[in-house]
PDB file of C-alpha atoms in Angstrom:
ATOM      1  CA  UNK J   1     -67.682  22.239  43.138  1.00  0.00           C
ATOM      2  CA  UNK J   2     -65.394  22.933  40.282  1.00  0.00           C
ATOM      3  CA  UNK J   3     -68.020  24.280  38.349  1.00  0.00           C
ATOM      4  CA  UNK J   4     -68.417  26.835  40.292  1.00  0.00           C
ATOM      5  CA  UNK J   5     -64.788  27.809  41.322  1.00  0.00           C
ATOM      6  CA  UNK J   6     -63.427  27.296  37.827  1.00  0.00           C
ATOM      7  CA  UNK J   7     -66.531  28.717  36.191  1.00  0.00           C
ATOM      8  CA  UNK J   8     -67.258  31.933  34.593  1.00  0.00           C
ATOM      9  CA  UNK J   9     -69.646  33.061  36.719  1.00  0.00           C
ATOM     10  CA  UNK J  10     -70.254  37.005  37.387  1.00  0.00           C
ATOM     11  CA  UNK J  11     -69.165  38.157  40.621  1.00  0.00           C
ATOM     12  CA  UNK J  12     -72.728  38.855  41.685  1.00  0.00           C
ATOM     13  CA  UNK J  13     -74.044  35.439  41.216  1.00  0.00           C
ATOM     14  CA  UNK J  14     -70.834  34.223  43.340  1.00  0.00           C
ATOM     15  CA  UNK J  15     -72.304  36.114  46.296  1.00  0.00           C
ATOM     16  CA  UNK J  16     -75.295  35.186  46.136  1.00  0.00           C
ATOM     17  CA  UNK J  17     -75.522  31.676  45.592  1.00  0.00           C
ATOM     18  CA  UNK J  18     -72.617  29.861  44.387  1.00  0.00           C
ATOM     19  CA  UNK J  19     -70.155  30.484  47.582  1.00  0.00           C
ATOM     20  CA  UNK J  20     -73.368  29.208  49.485  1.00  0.00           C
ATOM     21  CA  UNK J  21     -73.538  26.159  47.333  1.00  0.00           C
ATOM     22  CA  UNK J  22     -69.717  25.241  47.619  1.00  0.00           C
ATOM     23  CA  UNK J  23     -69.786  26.130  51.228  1.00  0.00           C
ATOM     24  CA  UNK J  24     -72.721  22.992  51.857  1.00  0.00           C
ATOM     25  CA  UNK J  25     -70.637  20.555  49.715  1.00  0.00           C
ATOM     26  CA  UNK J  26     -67.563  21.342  51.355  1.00  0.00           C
ATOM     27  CA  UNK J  27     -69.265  20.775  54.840  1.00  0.00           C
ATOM     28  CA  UNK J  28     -69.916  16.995  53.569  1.00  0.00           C
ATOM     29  CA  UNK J  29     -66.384  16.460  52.387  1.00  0.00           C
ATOM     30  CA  UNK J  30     -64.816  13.390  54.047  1.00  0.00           C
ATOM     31  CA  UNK J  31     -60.811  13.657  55.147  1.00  0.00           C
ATOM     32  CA  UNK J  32     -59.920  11.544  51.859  1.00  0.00           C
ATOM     33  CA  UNK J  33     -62.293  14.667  49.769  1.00  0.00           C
ATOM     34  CA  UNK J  34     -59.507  17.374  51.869  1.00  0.00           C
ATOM     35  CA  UNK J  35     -56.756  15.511  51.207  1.00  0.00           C
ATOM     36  CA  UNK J  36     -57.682  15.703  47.185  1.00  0.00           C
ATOM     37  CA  UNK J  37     -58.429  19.179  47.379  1.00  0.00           C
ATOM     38  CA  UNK J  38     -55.399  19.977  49.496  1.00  0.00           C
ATOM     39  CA  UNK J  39     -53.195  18.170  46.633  1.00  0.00           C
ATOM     40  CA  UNK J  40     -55.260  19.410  43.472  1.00  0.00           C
ATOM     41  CA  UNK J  41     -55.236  23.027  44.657  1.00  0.00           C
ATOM     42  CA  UNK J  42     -51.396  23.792  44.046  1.00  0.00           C
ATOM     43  CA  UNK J  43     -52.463  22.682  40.378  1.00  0.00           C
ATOM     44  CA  UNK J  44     -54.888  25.762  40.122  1.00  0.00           C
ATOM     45  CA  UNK J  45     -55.433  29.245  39.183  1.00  0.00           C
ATOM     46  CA  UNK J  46     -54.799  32.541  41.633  1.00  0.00           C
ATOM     47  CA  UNK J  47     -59.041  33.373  41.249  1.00  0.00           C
ATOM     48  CA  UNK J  48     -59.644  29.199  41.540  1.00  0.00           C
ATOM     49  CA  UNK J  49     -57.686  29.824  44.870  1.00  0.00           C
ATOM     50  CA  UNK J  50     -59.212  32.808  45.859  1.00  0.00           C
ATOM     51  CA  UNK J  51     -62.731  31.267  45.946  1.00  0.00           C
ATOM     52  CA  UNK J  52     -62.060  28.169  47.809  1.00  0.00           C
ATOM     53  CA  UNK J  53     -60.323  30.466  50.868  1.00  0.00           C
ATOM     54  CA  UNK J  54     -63.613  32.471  50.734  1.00  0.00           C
ATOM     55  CA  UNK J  55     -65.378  29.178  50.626  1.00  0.00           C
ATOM     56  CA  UNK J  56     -63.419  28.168  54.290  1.00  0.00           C
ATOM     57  CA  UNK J  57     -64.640  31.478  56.105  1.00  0.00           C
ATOM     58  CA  UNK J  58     -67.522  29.607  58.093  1.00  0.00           C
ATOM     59  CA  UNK J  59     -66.541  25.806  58.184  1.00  0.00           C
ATOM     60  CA  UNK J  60     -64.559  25.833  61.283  1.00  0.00           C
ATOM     61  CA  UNK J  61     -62.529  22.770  61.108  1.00  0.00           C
ATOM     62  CA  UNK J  62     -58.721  21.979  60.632  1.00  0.00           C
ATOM     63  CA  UNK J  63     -58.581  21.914  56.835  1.00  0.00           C
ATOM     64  CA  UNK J  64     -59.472  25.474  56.546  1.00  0.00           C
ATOM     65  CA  UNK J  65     -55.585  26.580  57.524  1.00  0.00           C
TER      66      UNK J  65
END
């Protein structure tokens, strides 16, 4: 998922596929995969940030707070 969130990728392919992509493998993350990301995430960048919250939008579960 990093690849995509860290990546330079233009803001079009973002929107139309990559947000998609990290939105399915974020849906299969286990509560030990949350609790990783919920550590890691202080660790990375304002746009890194920005794209996981826009990730969360849809999943409807308690990690998204």
């Amino acid at each position: 998922m990093n690849i995509y969130l860290k990546g330079n990728i233009s803001v079009d392919y973002w929107y139309d596929e990559a947000l998609f992509i990290c939105e399915e493998l974020l849906e299969k993350f286990s509560d030990d995969d949350w609790e990783k990301l919920i550590e890691e995430s202080s660790k990375e960048s304002d746009e890194w940030k920005k794209r996981l919250v826009e990730c969360l939008g849809y999943l409807h579960n308690s990690y998204e707070l």
